[in-house]
Coordinates of C-alpha atoms and ligand atoms in Angstrom, one line a residue:
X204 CA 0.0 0.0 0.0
X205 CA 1.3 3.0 -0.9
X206 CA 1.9 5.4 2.0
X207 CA -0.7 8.3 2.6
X208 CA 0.1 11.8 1.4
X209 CA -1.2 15.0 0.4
X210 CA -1.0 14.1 -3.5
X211 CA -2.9 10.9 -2.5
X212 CA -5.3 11.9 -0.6
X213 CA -6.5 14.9 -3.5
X214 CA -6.5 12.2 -6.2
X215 CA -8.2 9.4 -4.0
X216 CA -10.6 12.0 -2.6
X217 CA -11.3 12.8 -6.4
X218 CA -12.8 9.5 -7.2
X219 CA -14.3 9.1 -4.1
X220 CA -16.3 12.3 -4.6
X221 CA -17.2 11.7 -7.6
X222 CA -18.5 7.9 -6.7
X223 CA -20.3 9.9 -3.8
X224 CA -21.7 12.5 -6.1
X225 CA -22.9 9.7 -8.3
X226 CA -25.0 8.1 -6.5
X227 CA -26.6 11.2 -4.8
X228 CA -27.3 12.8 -8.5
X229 CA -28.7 8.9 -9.2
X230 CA -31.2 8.7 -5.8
X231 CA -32.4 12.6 -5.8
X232 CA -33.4 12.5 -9.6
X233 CA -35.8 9.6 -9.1
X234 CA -33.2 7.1 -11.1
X235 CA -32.3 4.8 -8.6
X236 CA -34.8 3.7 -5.9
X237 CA -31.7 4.4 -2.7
X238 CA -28.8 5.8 -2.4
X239 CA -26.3 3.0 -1.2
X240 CA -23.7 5.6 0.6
X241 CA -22.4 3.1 2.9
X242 CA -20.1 1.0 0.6
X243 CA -18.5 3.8 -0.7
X244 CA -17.5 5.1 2.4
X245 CA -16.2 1.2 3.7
X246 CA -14.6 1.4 0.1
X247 CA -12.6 4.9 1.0
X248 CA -12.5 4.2 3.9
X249 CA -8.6 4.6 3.7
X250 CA -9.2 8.8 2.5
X251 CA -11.1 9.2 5.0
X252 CA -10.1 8.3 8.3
X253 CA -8.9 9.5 11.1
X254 CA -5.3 9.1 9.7
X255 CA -6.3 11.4 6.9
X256 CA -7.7 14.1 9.2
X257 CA -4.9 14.0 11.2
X258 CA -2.3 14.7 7.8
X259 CA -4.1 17.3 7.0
X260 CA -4.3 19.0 10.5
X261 CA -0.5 18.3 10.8
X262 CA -0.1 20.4 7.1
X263 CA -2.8 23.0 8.0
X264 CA -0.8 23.7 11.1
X265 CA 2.4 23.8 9.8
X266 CA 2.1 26.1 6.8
X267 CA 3.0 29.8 7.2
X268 CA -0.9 32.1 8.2
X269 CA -1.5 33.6 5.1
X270 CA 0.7 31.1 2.8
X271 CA -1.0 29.4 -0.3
X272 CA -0.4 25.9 1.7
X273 CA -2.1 27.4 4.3
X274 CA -5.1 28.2 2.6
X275 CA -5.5 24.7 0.7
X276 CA -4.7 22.7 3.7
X277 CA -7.4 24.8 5.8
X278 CA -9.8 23.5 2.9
X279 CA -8.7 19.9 3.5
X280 CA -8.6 19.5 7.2
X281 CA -12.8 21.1 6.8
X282 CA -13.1 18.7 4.2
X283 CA -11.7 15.6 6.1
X284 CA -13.7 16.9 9.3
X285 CA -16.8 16.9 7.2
X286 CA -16.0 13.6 6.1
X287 CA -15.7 12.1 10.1
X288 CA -19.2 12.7 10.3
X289 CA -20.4 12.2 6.9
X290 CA -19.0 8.8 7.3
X291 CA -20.3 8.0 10.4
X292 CA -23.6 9.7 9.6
X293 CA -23.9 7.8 6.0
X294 CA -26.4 5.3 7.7
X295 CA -28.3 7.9 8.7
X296 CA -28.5 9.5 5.6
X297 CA -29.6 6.5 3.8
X298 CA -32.5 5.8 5.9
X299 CA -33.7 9.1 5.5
X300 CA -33.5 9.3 1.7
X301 CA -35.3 5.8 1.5
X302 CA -38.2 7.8 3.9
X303 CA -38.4 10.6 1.8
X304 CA -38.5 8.6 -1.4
X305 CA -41.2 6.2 -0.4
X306 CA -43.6 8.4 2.2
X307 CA -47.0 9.0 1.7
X308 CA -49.0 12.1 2.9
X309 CA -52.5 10.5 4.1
X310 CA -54.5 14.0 3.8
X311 CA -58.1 14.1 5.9
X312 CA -60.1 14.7 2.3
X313 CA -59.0 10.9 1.5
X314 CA -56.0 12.3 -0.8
X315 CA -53.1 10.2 -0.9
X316 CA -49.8 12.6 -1.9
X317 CA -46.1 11.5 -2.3
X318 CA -44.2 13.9 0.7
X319 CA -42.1 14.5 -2.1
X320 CA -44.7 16.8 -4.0
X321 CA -46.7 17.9 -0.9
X322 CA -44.8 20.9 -1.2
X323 CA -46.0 21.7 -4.5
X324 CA -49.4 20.5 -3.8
X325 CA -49.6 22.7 -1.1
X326 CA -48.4 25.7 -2.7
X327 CA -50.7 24.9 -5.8
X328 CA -53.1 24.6 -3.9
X329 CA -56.0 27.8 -4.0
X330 CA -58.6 26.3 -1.7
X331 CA -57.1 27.4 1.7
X332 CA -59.0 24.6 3.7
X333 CA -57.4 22.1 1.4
X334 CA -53.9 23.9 1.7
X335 CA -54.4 23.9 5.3
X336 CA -55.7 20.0 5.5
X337 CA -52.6 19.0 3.3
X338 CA -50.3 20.6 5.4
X339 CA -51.2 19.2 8.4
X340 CA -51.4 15.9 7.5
X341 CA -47.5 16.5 6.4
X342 CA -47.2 17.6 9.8
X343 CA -48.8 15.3 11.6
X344 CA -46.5 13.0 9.4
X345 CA -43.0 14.8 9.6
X346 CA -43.3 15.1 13.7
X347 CA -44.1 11.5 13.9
X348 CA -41.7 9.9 11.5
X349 CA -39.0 12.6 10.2
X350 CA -38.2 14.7 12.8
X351 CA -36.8 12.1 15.2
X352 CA -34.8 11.0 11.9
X353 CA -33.1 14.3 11.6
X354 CA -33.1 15.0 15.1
X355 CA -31.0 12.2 16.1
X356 CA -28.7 13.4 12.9
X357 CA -27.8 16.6 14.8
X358 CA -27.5 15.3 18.0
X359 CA -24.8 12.8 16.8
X360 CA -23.0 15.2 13.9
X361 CA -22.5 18.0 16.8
X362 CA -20.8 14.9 19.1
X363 CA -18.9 13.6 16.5
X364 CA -17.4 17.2 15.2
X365 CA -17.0 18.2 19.0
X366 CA -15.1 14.9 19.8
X367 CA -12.9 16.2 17.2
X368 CA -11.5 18.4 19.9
X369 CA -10.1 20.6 16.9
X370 CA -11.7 23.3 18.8
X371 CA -13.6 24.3 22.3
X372 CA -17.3 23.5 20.3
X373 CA -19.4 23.0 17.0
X374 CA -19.7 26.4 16.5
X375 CA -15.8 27.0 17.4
X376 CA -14.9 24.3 15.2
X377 CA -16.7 25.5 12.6
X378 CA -15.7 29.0 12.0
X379 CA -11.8 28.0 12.3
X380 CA -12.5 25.9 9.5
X381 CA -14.7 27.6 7.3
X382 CA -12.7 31.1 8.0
X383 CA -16.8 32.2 8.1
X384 CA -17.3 34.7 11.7
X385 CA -21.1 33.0 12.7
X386 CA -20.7 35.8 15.3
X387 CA -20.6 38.8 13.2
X388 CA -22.8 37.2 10.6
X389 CA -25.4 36.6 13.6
X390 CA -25.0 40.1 14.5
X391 CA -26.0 41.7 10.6
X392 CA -28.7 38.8 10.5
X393 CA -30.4 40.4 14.2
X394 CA -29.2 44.3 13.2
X395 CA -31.5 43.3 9.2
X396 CA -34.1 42.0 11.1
X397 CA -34.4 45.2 13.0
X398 CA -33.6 47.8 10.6
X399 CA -36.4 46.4 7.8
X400 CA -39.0 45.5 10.1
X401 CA -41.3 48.7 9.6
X402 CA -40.8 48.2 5.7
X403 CA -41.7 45.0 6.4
X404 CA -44.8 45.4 8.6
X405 CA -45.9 48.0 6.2
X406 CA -45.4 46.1 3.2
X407 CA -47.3 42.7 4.1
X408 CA -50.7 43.0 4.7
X409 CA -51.2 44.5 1.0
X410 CA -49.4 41.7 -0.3
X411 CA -51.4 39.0 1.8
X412 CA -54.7 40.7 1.1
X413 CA -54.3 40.8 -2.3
X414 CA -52.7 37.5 -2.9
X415 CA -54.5 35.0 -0.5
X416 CA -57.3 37.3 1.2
X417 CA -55.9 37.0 4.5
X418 CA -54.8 38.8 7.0
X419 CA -51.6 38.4 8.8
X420 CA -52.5 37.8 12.3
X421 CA -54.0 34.0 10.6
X422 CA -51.4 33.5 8.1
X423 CA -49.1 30.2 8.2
X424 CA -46.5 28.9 6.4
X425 CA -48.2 27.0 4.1
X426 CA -50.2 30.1 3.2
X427 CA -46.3 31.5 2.4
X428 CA -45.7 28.6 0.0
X429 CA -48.6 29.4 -1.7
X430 CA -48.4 33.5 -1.4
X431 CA -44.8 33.0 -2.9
X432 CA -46.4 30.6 -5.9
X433 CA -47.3 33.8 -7.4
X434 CA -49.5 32.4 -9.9
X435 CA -50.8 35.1 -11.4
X436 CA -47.8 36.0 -13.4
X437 CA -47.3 32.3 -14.5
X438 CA -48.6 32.8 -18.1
X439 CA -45.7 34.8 -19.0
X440 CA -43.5 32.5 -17.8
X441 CA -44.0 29.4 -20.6
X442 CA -42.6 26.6 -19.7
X443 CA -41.7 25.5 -23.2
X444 CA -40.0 28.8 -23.5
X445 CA -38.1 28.7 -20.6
X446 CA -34.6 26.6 -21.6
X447 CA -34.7 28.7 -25.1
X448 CA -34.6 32.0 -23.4
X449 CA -32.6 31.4 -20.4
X450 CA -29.6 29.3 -22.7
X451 CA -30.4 32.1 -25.5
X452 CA -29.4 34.9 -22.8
X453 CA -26.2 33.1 -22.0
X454 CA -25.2 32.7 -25.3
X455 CA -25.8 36.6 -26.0
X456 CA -23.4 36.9 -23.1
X457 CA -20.7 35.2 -24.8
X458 CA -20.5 31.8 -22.9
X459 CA -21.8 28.3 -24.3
X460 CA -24.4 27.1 -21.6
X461 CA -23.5 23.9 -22.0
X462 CA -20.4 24.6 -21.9
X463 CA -19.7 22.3 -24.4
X464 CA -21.5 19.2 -23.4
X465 CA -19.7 19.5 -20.2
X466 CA -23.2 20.6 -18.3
X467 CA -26.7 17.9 -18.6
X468 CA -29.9 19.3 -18.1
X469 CA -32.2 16.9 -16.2
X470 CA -35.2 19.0 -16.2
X471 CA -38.4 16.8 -17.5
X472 CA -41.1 15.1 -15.0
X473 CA -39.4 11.9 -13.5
X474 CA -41.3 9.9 -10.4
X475 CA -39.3 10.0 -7.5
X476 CA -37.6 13.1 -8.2
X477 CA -37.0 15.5 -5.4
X478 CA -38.9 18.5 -5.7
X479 CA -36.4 20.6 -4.5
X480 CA -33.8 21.3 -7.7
X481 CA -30.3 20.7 -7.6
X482 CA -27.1 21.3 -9.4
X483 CA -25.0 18.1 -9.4
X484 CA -21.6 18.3 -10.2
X485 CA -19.8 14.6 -10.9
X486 CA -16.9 15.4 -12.5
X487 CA -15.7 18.8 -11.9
X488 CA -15.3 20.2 -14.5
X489 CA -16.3 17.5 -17.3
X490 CA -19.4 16.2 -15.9
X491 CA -22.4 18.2 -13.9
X492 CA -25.8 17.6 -13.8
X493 CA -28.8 20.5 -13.3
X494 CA -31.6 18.3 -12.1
X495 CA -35.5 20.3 -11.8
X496 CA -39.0 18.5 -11.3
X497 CA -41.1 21.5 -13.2
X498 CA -43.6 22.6 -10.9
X499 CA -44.9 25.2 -13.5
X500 CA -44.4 29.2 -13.8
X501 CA -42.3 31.4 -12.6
X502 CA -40.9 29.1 -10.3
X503 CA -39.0 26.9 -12.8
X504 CA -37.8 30.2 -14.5
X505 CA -35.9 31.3 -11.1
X506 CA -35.0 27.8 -10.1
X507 CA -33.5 26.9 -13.6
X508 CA -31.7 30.2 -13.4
X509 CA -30.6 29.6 -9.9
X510 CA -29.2 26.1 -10.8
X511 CA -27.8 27.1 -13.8
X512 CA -25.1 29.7 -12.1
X513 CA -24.1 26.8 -9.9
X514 CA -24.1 24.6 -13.2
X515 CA -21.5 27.3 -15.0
X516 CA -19.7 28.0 -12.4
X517 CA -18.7 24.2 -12.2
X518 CA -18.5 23.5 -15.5
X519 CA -16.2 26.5 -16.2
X520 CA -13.9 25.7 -13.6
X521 CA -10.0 25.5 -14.3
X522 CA -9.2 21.9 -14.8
X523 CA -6.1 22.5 -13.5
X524 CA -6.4 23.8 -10.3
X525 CA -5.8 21.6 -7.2
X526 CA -8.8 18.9 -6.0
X527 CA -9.1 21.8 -2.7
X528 CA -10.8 24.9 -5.1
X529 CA -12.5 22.7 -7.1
X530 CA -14.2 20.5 -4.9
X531 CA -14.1 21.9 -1.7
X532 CA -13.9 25.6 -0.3
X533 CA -16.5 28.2 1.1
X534 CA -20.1 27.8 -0.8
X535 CA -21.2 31.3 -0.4
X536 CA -18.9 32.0 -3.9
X537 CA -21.3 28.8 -5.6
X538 CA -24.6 30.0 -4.3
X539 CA -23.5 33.8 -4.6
X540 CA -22.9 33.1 -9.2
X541 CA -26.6 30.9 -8.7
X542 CA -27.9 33.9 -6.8
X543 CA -26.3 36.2 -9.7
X544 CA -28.4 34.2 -12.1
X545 CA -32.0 34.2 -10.0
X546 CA -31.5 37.6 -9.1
X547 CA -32.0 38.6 -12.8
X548 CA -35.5 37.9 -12.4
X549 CA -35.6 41.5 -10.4
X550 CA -34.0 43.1 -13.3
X551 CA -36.9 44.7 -15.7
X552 CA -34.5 45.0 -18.8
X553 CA -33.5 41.2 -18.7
X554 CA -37.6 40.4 -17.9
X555 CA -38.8 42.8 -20.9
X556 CA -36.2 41.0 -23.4
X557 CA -36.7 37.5 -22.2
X558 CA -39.7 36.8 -20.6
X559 CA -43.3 37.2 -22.2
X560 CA -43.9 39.9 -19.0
X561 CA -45.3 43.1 -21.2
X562 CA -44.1 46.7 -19.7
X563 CA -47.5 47.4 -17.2
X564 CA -46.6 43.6 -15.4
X565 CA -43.6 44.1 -14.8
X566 CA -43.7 46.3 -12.2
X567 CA -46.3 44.5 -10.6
X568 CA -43.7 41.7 -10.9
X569 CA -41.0 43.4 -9.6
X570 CA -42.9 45.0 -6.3
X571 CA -43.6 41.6 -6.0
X572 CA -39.9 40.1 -6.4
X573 CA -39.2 42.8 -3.6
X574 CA -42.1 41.3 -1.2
X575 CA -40.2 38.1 -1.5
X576 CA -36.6 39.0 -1.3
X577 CA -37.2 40.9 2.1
X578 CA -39.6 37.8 3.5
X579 CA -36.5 35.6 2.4
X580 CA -33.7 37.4 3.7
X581 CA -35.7 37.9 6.8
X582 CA -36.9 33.8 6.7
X583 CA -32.9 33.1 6.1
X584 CA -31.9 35.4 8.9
X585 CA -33.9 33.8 11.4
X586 CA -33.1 30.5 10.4
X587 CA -28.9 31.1 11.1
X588 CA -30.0 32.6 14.4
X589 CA -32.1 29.6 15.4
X590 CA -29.5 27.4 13.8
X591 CA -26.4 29.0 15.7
X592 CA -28.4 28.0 18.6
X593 CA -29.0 24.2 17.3
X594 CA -25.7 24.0 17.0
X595 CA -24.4 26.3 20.0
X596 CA -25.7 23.7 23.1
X597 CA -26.6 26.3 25.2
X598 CA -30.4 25.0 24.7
X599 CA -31.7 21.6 25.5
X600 CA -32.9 19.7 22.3
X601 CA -36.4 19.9 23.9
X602 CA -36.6 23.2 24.0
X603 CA -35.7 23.6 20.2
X604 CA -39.1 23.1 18.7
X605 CA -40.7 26.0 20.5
X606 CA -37.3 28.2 20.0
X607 CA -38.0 27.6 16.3
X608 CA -41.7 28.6 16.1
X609 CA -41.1 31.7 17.8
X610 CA -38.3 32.8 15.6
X611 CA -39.1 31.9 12.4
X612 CA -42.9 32.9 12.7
X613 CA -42.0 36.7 14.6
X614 CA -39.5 37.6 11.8
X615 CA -41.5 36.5 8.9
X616 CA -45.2 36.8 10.6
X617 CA -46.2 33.5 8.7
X618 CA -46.8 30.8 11.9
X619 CA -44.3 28.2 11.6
X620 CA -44.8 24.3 12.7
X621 CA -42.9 22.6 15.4
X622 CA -43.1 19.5 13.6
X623 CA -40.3 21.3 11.2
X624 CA -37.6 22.3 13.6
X625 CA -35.1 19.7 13.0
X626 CA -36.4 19.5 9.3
X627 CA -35.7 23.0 8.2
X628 CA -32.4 23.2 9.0
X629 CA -29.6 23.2 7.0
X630 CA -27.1 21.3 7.7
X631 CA -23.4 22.7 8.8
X632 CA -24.6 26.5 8.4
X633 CA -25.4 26.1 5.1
X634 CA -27.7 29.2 5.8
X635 CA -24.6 31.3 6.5
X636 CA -23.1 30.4 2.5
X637 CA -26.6 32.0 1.6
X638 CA -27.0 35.0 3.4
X639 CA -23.3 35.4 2.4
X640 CA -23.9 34.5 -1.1
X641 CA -26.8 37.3 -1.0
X642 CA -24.2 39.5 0.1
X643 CA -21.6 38.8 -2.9
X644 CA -24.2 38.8 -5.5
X645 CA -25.2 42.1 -4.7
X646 CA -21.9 43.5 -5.2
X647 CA -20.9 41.5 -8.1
X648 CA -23.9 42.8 -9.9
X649 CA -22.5 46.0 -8.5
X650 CA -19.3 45.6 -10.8
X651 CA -21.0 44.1 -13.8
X652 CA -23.3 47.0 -14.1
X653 CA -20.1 49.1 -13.5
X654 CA -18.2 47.6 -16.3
X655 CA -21.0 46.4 -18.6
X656 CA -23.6 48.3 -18.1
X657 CA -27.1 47.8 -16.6
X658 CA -27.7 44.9 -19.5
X659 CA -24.0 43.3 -19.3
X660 CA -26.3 39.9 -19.3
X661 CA -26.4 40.7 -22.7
X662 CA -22.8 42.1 -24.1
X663 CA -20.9 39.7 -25.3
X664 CA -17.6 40.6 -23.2
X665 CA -19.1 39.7 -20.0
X666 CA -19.7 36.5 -20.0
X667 CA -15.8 35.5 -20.5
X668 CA -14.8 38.0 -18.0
X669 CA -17.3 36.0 -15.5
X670 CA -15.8 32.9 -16.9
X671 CA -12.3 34.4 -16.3
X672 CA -12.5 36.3 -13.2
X673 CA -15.6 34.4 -11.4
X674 CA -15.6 30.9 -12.7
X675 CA -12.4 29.5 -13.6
X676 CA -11.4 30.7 -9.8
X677 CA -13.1 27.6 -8.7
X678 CA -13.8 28.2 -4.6
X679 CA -10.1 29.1 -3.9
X680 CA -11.8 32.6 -2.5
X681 CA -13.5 33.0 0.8
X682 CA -17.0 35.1 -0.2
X683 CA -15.5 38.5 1.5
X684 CA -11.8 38.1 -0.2
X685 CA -13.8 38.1 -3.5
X686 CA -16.0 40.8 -2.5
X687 CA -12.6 43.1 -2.3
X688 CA -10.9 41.7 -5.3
X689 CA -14.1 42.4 -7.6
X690 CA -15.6 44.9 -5.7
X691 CA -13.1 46.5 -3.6
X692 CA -16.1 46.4 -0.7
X693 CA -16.8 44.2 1.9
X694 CA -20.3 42.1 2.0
X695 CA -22.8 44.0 4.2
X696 CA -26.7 43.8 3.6
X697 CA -26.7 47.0 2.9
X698 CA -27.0 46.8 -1.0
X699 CA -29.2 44.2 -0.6
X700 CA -31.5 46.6 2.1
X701 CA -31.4 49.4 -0.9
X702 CA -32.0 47.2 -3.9
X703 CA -35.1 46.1 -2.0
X704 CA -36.6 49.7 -1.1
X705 CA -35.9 49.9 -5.0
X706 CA -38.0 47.4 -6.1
X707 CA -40.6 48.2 -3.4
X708 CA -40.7 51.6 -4.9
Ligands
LIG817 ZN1 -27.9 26.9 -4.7

C-alpha cells in the first residue's frame, strides 16, 4: 500500500467524490430507488479516516498564516472533518432518503400525496382549507416519522465534530474551519431583522390581502408557500419557452451554456424526483448535472436560473487547479454566481427581453420580487440565528421546537410548525453560505453594471470576464476576499436593504 500523502489523498478524494456525487445525482433525480452511501465510504475508507484528518491537520498547522499551503490545507482538514461525520452519519443519511423517497402524505379529504410533492401541492393549492388540511397531515406526518430521523442526525453530527477536539465547540470548530465569523454574521442577521422591520410590517398586509385574502394575524407557512407561488404571473413564464430564453441569454453573453456538453440538463417530469432542484456536479469540470422537477411558472424560471449559475460556475472551472478549489472551499462564492443568475428575475430589462412579462406587469412583478426577497432574507436570517443556537448547546434539544416557532414565525409573521424544527435546517450552516452569497451577488452585480452596463447579461464581453475572473477561480476565495478583489467592498446587507426599497418603490 502506498503510504498516505497530500498528493494521494487529493486524487483518491477525487474519485471518491465523484462515486459519492454519483449516487446522490442517481437517488435525488428519481433514477435509482436508494442511495447505497455506505459501501462507498467502507470502500474509501482509507481517505477518510482518522489518519487522513490527522495529515491534513499536521499540514494545516504547519504552513505559514496567510501562505498558499495554508489556505488549501485549511480546505482539506474542513473537508476531512466533514467527512468524520459524513461517514459515520452515512447510515443515517440513507434511511432518510429511502423515507423521503417512499412516504405518503394520508391528507383528511381521503388524498393520498407523495411527501415529495406535498410541497408543491400545497403551494398549488388555491382552496385554503385544502392547503391547510394537506399541510397538516404532512405535519402530523413529519413530527411522527421525520423529525426524530433528523433530530438524532444533529444530535450525533454536533458529538462527532466536537469529539474532534479541533476546537472548544461546534460552533468553534466550525468558524476555524470555514474562515466564516457565525458571530458577526449573527450580528447583521439580528441588526437586518431590526432595521427592515417597519418596511416589512408595512409592506405585508397589501401583499397578503391581495394574494390570499388574508390577514396576517392568521397566516401560516403554508399560506407562504402558496403566497410565494405567485400564480398570477405564470402565463408569462411558458414553460416551453423557458430553456430557449434562459440558454439564449447566456449565449448573447458570450458563454456556451452547456459549456460544451460538459453541463446535462435533467429537467423533465421523473417519479421519485426531489422537488427541491439541484445542481450536481460529478466530475468537476467534465461532468455536472442540473436536475429540476417543473412545478410550473415562474418558479422553474428562477429555479432553472438559480441552478444554472451553480451549473456554469462548475463547469467552467479551471481543470487545472488543485482537488481543494474545485471540490471543496466556502459555498457562499457557488450560491453567490446561482444567486447572480435568479437575481436577474428583479432586473426589468433582462424580464422585458426575455420573458413574455409586457411593460404594465412588470412592475407589478418586480414590487412583488421585492415582497419576496425581504420575506427571504428575513426567513434566512432567522433561520442562522435559530440554527447558531441548534448548533451552540446552550439549549436543551427539547426546548428547540418552540425556539424555532417563535423565531421563524415573529421575523416572517407567517406561523411556523414545530413539527419542522429539526427539518428546516440546513445542515453545517449552510444558511450562513446563503446569506453570504446574498451578500456577494449584490456586489458583483455591483461591478458588472459598472463595467458592462445595466444589461451586461447581454454584451458579449461579460460572459468571458465572468468565466475568467468568477468561474475559472473555482472556490479558492473565501465570499468577502472576492468581495474586495471584484468589488473592492466588503459584504454588508446594505446593498441588498437598498435594492429592496428599489424594487418596493
Ligand atoms: Zn444553490
Amino acid at each position: 500500500m502506498t503510504a498516505l500523502s497530500l498528493e494521494r489523498l487529493r486524487r483518491d478524494g477525487e474519485i471518491f467524490m465523484t462515486e459519492i456525487s454519483r449516487e446522490y445525482y442517481l437517488a435525488h433525480s428519481g433514477q435509482k430507488p436508494t442511495a447505497e452511501l455506505q459501501p462507498i465510504y467502507a470502500k474509501y475508507e482509507s481517505v477518510l479516516g482518522p489518519e487522513s484528518l490527522a495529515l491534513t491537520l499536521d499540514a494545516f498547522r504547519r504552513a505559514a498564516e496567510g501562505s498558499e499551503e495554508r489556505r488549501g490545507a485549511r480546505l482539506l482538514v474542513d473537508w476531512q472533518a466533514e467527512s468524520q461525520s459524513a461517514r459515520q452519519l452515512a447510515g443515517l443519511d440513507e434511511r432518510e432518503i429511502d423515507w423521503e423517497g417512499a412516504a405518503i402524505v394520508n391528507v383528511a379529504d381521503g388524498r393520498n400525496i407523495e411527501y415529495q410533492a406535498a410541497a408543491i401541492e400545497i403551494s398549488n393549492a388555491t382552496d385554503r382549507a385544502e392547503r391547510l388540511r394537506i399541510e397538516k397531515a404532512r405535519a402530523e406526518l413529519v413530527a411522527r416519522e421525520l423529525a426524530p430521523m433528523r433530530r438524532e442526525r444533529f444530535q450525533r453530527e454536533r458529538e462527532i465534530t466536537e469529539e474532534l477536539e479541533l476546537a472548544s465547540n461546534y460552533n468553534a470548530t466550525f468558524e476555524l474551519l470555514s474562515g466564516v465569523s457565525l458571530s458577526a454574521l449573527r450580528a447583521e442577521c439580528e441588526a437586518f431583522l431590526r432595521d427592515t422591520q417597519a418596511m416589512w410590517d408595512d409592506t405585508l398586509p397589501n401583499f397578503l390581502k391581495r394574494g390570499l385574502g388574508i390577514a396576517p394575524g392568521e397566516a401560516t407557512r403554508g399560506d407562504a408557500l402558496a403566497l410565494f407561488r405567485a400564480r398570477e404571473f405564470d402565463r408569462h413564464f411558458p414553460p416551453t419557452a423557458m430553456e430557449d430564453s434562459i440558454t439564449g441569454q447566456v449565449r448573447e453573453m458570450g458563454v456556451d451554456p452547456l459549456a460544451d456538453g460538459r453541463i446535462i440538463l435533467d429537467t423533465g417530469e421523473r417519479e421519485g424526483k426531489r422537488s427541491r432542484a439541484f445542481c450536481s456536479a460529478v466530475r468537476v469540470p467534465q461532468e455536472v448535472y442540473l436536475v429540476l422537477r417543473p412545478h410550473g411558472g415562474q418558479t422553474d424560471w428562477n429555479t432553472f436560473l438559480h441552478e444554472l449559475g451553480h451549473a456554469l460556475h462548475f463547469a467552467y472551472m479551471r481543470p487545472t487547479l488543485p482537488f481543494e478549489y474545485r471540490w471543496l472551499g466556502d459555498n457562499s462564492i457557488t450560491e453567490g454566481y446561482a444567486m447572480l443568475f435568479d437575481h436577474l428575475m428583479q432586473d426589468a430589462g433582462w424580464l422585458t427581453r426575455y420573458t413574455a412579462l409586457g411593460a404594465p406587469a412588470v412592475s407589478t412583478f418586480l414590487r412583488s420580487g421585492g415582497f419576496e426577497e425581504l420575506h427571504f432574507l428575513r426567513r434566512y436570517c432567522a433561520k442562522l440565528i435559530y440554527e447558531t443556537q441548534l448548533y451552540g448547546g446552550d439549549v436543551p434539544w427539547d426546548a428547540l421546537p418552540d425556539l424555532y416557532v417563535d423565531r421563524l414565525t415573529t421575523a416572517t409573521t407567517f406561523r411556523y410548525n414545530h413539527a419542522d424544527a429539526f427539518v428546516d435546517v440546513d445542515p453545517r450552516y449552510y444558511a450562513a453560505r446563503y446569506l453570504r452569497a446574498w451578500q456577494l451577488q449584490a456586489l458583483i452585480t455591483e461591478t458588472l453594471i459598472g463595467r458592462y452596463d445595466t444589461d451586461w447579461w447581454r454584451n458579449p464581453r461579460a460572459g468571458p470576464w465572468i468565466v475568467d475572473e468568477l468561474f475559472g477561480e473555482g472556490q479558492r476565495e473565501l465570499a468577502h476576499e472576492q468581495a474586495q478583489r471584484v468589488a473592492g467592498k466588503s459584504l454588508s446587507f446594505a446593498p441588498l436593504v437598498r435594492s429592496i426599497e428599489a424594487l418596493l418603490g
